[in-house]
Amino acid sequence: MSRYDPRVIEQKWQLAWEDAGIFKARHDPARPKYYVLEMFPYPSGRIHMGHVRNYTMGDMVARYRKACGYNVLHPMGWDAFGLPAENAAMEKGVQPGAWTYQNIDAMRAQMKPLGLSIDWSREFATCDPEYYGRQQALFLDMLDAGLVTRKSAQVNWDPVDMTVLANEQVVDGRGWRSGAVVERRELVQWFFRITDMADDLLAAIDGLDAWPEKVRTMQRNWIGKSRGLQFAFETKGAPEGFERLEVFTTRPDTLMGASFAAIAPEHPLAKALASDPKVAAFIAECRQSGTSEEEIETAPKIGLDTGIRVTHPFDPTWELPVWIANFILMDYGTGAIFGCPAHDQRDLDFARKYGLPVEDVFTAKGSDVRVGTEAFVPPKTEPVEYVRPLGEGGVMTGEAAVEAAIDLCEAKGIGSGVVRYRLRDWGVSRQRYWGCPIPVIHCPTCGVVQEKRENLPVRLPDDVSFEKPGNPLEHHPTWSKTTCPTCGGPARRETDTMDTFVDSSWYYARFTAPHAEGPTDLAEAGYWMNVDQYIGGVEHAILHLLYSRFFARAMVKTGHLPASAGEPFNALFTQGMVTHETYSTAGADGRPVWREPSEVIHDEAGAHLADGTPVEVGPSTKMSKSKKNVVDPADIIAHYGADTARWFVLSDSPPDRDVEWTASGAEAASKHLGRVWRLAHEASTAAGGDGDAEPLLRAAHRAIRDVTADIEGFAFNKAIARIYELTAAISRAESAPAEDRRFALRTLAQLVAPMTPHLAEDVWALVGGEGLVAAAPWPVVDPAMLAEAAVTLPVQVNGKRRAEITVPAGSDAATVEALVLQDPAVQRALDGKTPRRVIVVPDRIVNVVV
RNA sequence: GCGGACGUGGCGGAACGGUAGACGCAGCGGACUUAAAAUCCGCGUCUUUCGGGAGUGUGGGUUCGAUUCCCACCGUCCGCACCA
């Protein structure tokens, strides 16, 4: 007998789809469009299970929407600039471009067998000059629109390699190659002025109702809008020009608890004091750390008393010392604060370390407990008792006290209420080769000059050397030498390239017209934008999504997108990771040696290698090369077929949670698909059958209803559970008329077409479906087949289940109550007591309260 | 350190505030087979004196009723601006 052979059918149907050209997206104003997009991959050279999960989910949505009658756009491309290509160049001596394009070819070849409904004619890579040239045009338009600026910013500097390091390249405070202690250094850089849009980016989050709430919360917190007081201390003993020290605080209500003022090591006042060797040494010490906020926040708090004093604005006789402290960020507020140790943990730690006073400003209502080693920081909405108030005091919330403090200070002429954001401008300069060149020229006479638009793209040279550390574009003998577009004199090209986040901030728009002359084609963008469903990892919840939202607004402002596309992603779904158990054996030095899953044998003796060495089975973690707990999709597809891989990554776990890859799970998925195929094969030639068709037909319609709802709700694991039930029902209905079984199998084929499309086509063809199931409409549910005549209600007595009764659906409360009280099991549970209340939830439950 | 999420049988998970454990895996029992594989059917939280009792990370609270809502704690994961 024939059997399910994925190798044969998967290739067959992929060819059939290609011949029919059914996944090519065509602009058709007469039809409603639907744009499905998965976050495009970095071309590492191998696809991994995370990709399979991401693209299978996107394909699920794309194929489902197509069946529902939408004109679907489902493109794919490559996020192709970035550090790994330069690392490969250093390690293997290949050019980053050649390495990247080889990887793209390899990955495309691994992706195609998955049978995704992608319009490959729209494919591009961000490292194509055709793409990055348009990105340069966008950059110049943004420059003209005032959205770009140049200013100084801090970078990780490797003093041995004399080069800028990415945060990733800083390991335990040291450069990953040189091992030198990394220091912070200032460099003039290009920035996008994202903070100009902070308020709009924040307010518009309210409208993103199809985004996960957690992502919206994270974005709100990242933007971090806060109202506070900005005022100036008068200084004593400060150098000329620093008679006043501007500080910003979100807690002006704690001003009477101030015990010191502190400035960032990069603050102009600190720099002005650096002629003092002690200060200079301290600032140098503060710089011995990377730029990441995590590193700065977790570093031990250190400070230096400058000897300068400031007078308290509410009491001219009260003086506070000015410290330089390593935990003050120059980027936030004014780079200077006053410390109130009683109500801020960092200030308290600092005060305890350096013996500064701690004065409680407020206490819990009615409590006389004073701050010890833990700062008292209740929610601002909680009423507290002010014992050192700025004004009147008494019991009030922090919120109210802050507003009162701002009003009081404004009335007294001490500063003013201001709004600040945690969000910083987006620094896009990178001192690297493998990125989009910034299309400007530095001319000794004219200054910073734009490259002429007709000269775009400014192409990367393809003959660079990675022998020396640092930016190869700077080392290139000729590339940066050019003439000034304005005066014609000799000039130097900008050698900074753009952050790769820029590349991924507008690719969704380029997909709507991938070969347009300009960055976009407004007619195409107008039809296809916005992305209706965006799918990707939660690790992009903040940066990529926020930058994309900013870029879409910038493209509206520069005329590259219609006004309606300023918020580019209508719906967002964040999927979980694919994990696997980890396996290790004991190494000679006692440290674990990681083993690949394919090396490990599981049997009665436990887990071991082929030679009998026992294997330690560790917890399931994200698949990673370093722990070797990876399963190669290519191997799975070769062994089981693409449909099994697709079915597995959709089943079991909810899509937004991690899914654990297990060999037995893959085996089970494969078995199930074989069972479906066998049922179809048997039914294809079956005749007769005189049994009752109704249970089967009811099961089919229930499945249509439930699977549809589950797909709409991104509950793919539940949709799959419903498919298992329908399969069991068909298997059980051996005696039903053959044509009814074929109907049920056609329904099944339609329902699984988005999940396992190749199998679905084969089943569809076997049981008399017309044409391709990929082109067939979504099945329609018959409400008459869903109605139930009777319902079984659980009966609780005092909240504990004691009985159940069966009543006609829709029975009213009085009828149910009477029946329940007569029930012998209920009477036994009542034990002669009189019911106080009977709660009847129609068609759901009864609770008798005694 | 700061911000965000998650926690249910041996395992992955299901459950508009309404029968906790759908569906799947592993396991056990049975059918078919000379036998095995494949396939099909059934059982399945723990405990019990067989009446019942306990049970959704831990401890409290709200409710006729809590896995679900509220508070505190513990653990795990994600992000922190130059990894993508």
Short mmCIF file of C-alpha atoms in Angstrom, two decimals, chain A residues 39-222:
data_model
loop_
_atom_site.label_atom_id
_atom_site.label_comp_id
_atom_site.label_asym_id
_atom_site.label_seq_id
_atom_site.Cartn_x
_atom_site.Cartn_y
_atom_site.Cartn_z
CA MET A 39 11.14 40.20 11.01
CA PHE A 40 13.70 39.50 8.31
CA PRO A 41 16.74 37.41 9.24
CA TYR A 42 20.39 38.21 9.54
CA PRO A 43 22.11 35.99 6.94
CA SER A 44 24.31 33.94 9.24
CA GLY A 45 24.43 31.15 6.68
CA ARG A 46 22.23 28.60 8.45
CA ILE A 47 18.55 28.81 9.30
CA HIS A 48 17.68 27.65 12.79
CA MET A 49 14.49 26.43 14.43
CA GLY A 50 13.66 29.94 15.63
CA HIS A 51 13.44 31.02 12.00
CA VAL A 52 11.27 28.02 11.16
CA ARG A 53 8.89 28.94 13.97
CA ASN A 54 8.78 32.63 13.02
CA TYR A 55 8.17 32.04 9.31
CA THR A 56 5.72 29.20 9.87
CA MET A 57 3.60 31.51 12.00
CA GLY A 58 3.74 34.21 9.35
CA ASP A 59 2.87 31.68 6.67
CA MET A 60 -0.04 30.48 8.79
CA VAL A 61 -1.44 34.02 8.85
CA ALA A 62 -0.67 34.66 5.16
CA ARG A 63 -2.33 31.50 3.89
CA TYR A 64 -5.31 31.91 6.21
CA ARG A 65 -5.90 35.52 5.10
CA LYS A 66 -5.56 34.51 1.47
CA ALA A 67 -8.25 31.85 1.99
CA CYS A 68 -10.43 34.53 3.58
CA GLY A 69 -10.29 36.49 0.33
CA TYR A 70 -7.54 39.03 1.00
CA ASN A 71 -4.93 40.11 -1.53
CA VAL A 72 -1.90 39.10 0.51
CA LEU A 73 1.61 40.58 0.52
CA HIS A 74 4.12 38.26 2.19
CA PRO A 75 7.72 39.20 1.32
CA MET A 76 11.18 38.15 2.52
CA GLY A 77 14.60 39.78 2.56
CA TRP A 78 17.89 39.97 4.42
CA ASP A 79 19.15 42.22 7.20
CA ALA A 80 22.59 41.91 5.71
CA PHE A 81 24.90 44.56 7.18
CA GLY A 82 26.57 44.06 10.54
CA LEU A 83 29.49 42.95 12.60
CA PRO A 84 29.59 39.19 11.95
CA ALA A 85 30.66 39.75 8.33
CA GLU A 86 33.62 41.84 9.51
CA ASN A 87 34.51 39.20 12.08
CA ALA A 88 34.45 36.55 9.36
CA ALA A 89 36.66 38.78 7.24
CA MET A 90 39.20 39.03 10.07
CA GLU A 91 39.10 35.33 10.86
CA LYS A 92 38.91 33.84 7.38
CA GLY A 93 40.23 36.59 5.16
CA VAL A 94 37.11 36.77 2.99
CA GLN A 95 35.52 40.03 1.90
CA PRO A 96 32.38 40.78 3.98
CA GLY A 97 30.30 41.26 0.83
CA ALA A 98 31.22 37.93 -0.70
CA TRP A 99 30.73 36.16 2.63
CA THR A 100 27.29 37.75 3.08
CA TYR A 101 25.97 36.94 -0.39
CA GLN A 102 27.15 33.34 -0.06
CA ASN A 103 25.29 33.09 3.22
CA ILE A 104 22.16 34.52 1.65
CA ASP A 105 22.26 31.92 -1.12
CA ALA A 106 22.75 29.15 1.43
CA MET A 107 19.93 30.34 3.66
CA ARG A 108 17.49 30.87 0.82
CA ALA A 109 18.21 27.30 -0.28
CA GLN A 110 17.38 26.09 3.23
CA MET A 111 14.22 28.18 3.47
CA LYS A 112 12.63 27.30 0.14
CA PRO A 113 11.88 23.67 1.13
CA LEU A 114 9.67 24.94 3.94
CA GLY A 115 7.01 25.76 1.34
CA LEU A 116 6.37 29.28 2.59
CA SER A 117 3.86 31.36 0.63
CA ILE A 118 6.39 34.11 0.01
CA ASP A 119 6.55 36.41 -3.00
CA TRP A 120 10.26 35.84 -3.68
CA SER A 121 10.21 38.33 -6.56
CA ARG A 122 10.35 41.11 -3.95
CA GLU A 123 13.45 39.79 -2.19
CA PHE A 124 16.33 42.16 -1.45
CA ALA A 125 19.25 42.49 0.95
CA THR A 126 19.99 45.68 2.84
CA CYS A 127 23.59 45.49 1.60
CA ASP A 128 22.44 45.76 -2.04
CA PRO A 129 23.63 49.17 -3.33
CA GLU A 130 20.11 49.46 -4.80
CA TYR A 131 18.76 49.43 -1.23
CA TYR A 132 21.37 51.36 0.70
CA GLY A 133 21.57 54.02 -2.02
CA ARG A 134 17.88 54.80 -1.35
CA GLN A 135 18.67 54.80 2.34
CA GLN A 136 21.32 57.45 1.69
CA ALA A 137 18.71 59.50 -0.19
CA LEU A 138 16.42 59.17 2.84
CA PHE A 139 19.26 60.31 5.08
CA LEU A 140 19.80 63.46 3.00
CA ASP A 141 16.06 64.20 2.94
CA MET A 142 15.99 63.81 6.71
CA LEU A 143 19.00 66.12 6.98
CA ASP A 144 17.10 68.72 4.92
CA ALA A 145 14.03 68.24 7.12
CA GLY A 146 16.03 68.97 10.27
CA LEU A 147 15.75 65.43 11.58
CA VAL A 148 19.50 64.83 11.69
CA THR A 149 22.12 66.44 13.90
CA ARG A 150 25.78 66.07 14.89
CA LYS A 151 26.92 66.07 18.46
CA SER A 152 29.32 64.49 20.84
CA ALA A 153 28.59 61.08 22.36
CA GLN A 154 30.39 58.44 24.37
CA VAL A 155 31.78 55.26 22.89
CA ASN A 156 33.62 52.22 24.22
CA TRP A 157 37.28 52.81 23.43
CA ASP A 158 39.86 50.06 23.32
CA PRO A 159 43.11 51.86 24.19
CA VAL A 160 45.28 49.04 22.85
CA ASP A 161 43.59 48.35 19.53
CA MET A 162 42.79 52.08 19.27
CA THR A 163 39.31 51.29 18.08
CA VAL A 164 35.65 51.69 19.03
CA LEU A 165 33.99 48.58 20.42
CA ALA A 166 30.37 47.47 20.36
CA ASN A 167 28.88 46.71 23.79
CA GLU A 168 28.91 43.06 22.76
CA GLN A 169 32.68 43.29 22.28
CA VAL A 170 33.19 44.46 25.86
CA VAL A 171 33.48 41.42 28.13
CA ASP A 172 33.77 42.08 31.87
CA GLY A 173 34.92 45.61 31.17
CA ARG A 174 37.67 44.55 28.77
CA GLY A 175 38.09 44.52 24.99
CA TRP A 176 37.34 41.07 23.64
CA ARG A 177 40.47 40.87 21.50
CA SER A 178 43.04 43.02 23.27
CA GLY A 179 41.92 42.30 26.83
CA ALA A 180 42.58 45.95 27.66
CA VAL A 181 40.35 47.74 30.15
CA VAL A 182 37.80 49.62 28.08
CA GLU A 183 37.28 53.33 28.64
CA ARG A 184 34.59 55.79 27.66
CA ARG A 185 35.64 58.36 25.12
CA GLU A 186 33.77 61.18 23.43
CA LEU A 187 33.38 61.33 19.68
CA VAL A 188 31.39 63.61 17.38
CA GLN A 189 28.64 61.51 15.84
CA TRP A 190 25.58 61.67 13.63
CA PHE A 191 22.18 61.47 15.35
CA PHE A 192 18.55 61.19 14.33
CA ARG A 193 16.49 63.58 16.39
CA ILE A 194 14.06 61.00 17.72
CA THR A 195 13.55 62.99 20.94
CA ASP A 196 11.75 65.67 18.90
CA MET A 197 9.04 63.07 18.36
CA ALA A 198 9.11 61.62 21.87
CA ASP A 199 5.73 63.02 22.80
CA ASP A 200 4.02 61.74 19.66
CA LEU A 201 5.73 58.34 19.88
CA LEU A 202 4.47 58.09 23.46
CA ALA A 203 0.92 59.31 22.87
CA ALA A 204 0.42 57.08 19.81
CA ILE A 205 1.14 53.95 21.87
CA ASP A 206 -2.42 54.28 23.21
CA GLY A 207 -3.71 53.59 19.69
CA LEU A 208 -1.67 50.39 19.19
CA ASP A 209 -4.45 48.17 20.49
CA ALA A 210 -3.35 45.12 18.53
CA TRP A 211 0.13 45.17 20.09
CA PRO A 212 0.96 43.11 23.18
CA GLU A 213 0.37 45.13 26.31
CA LYS A 214 3.84 44.24 27.59
CA VAL A 215 5.50 45.80 24.53
CA ARG A 216 3.43 48.95 24.88
CA THR A 217 4.40 49.20 28.54
CA MET A 218 8.08 48.68 27.77
CA GLN A 219 8.01 51.39 25.09
CA ARG A 220 6.26 53.83 27.41
CA ASN A 221 8.85 53.21 30.11
CA TRP A 222 11.69 53.49 27.62
#
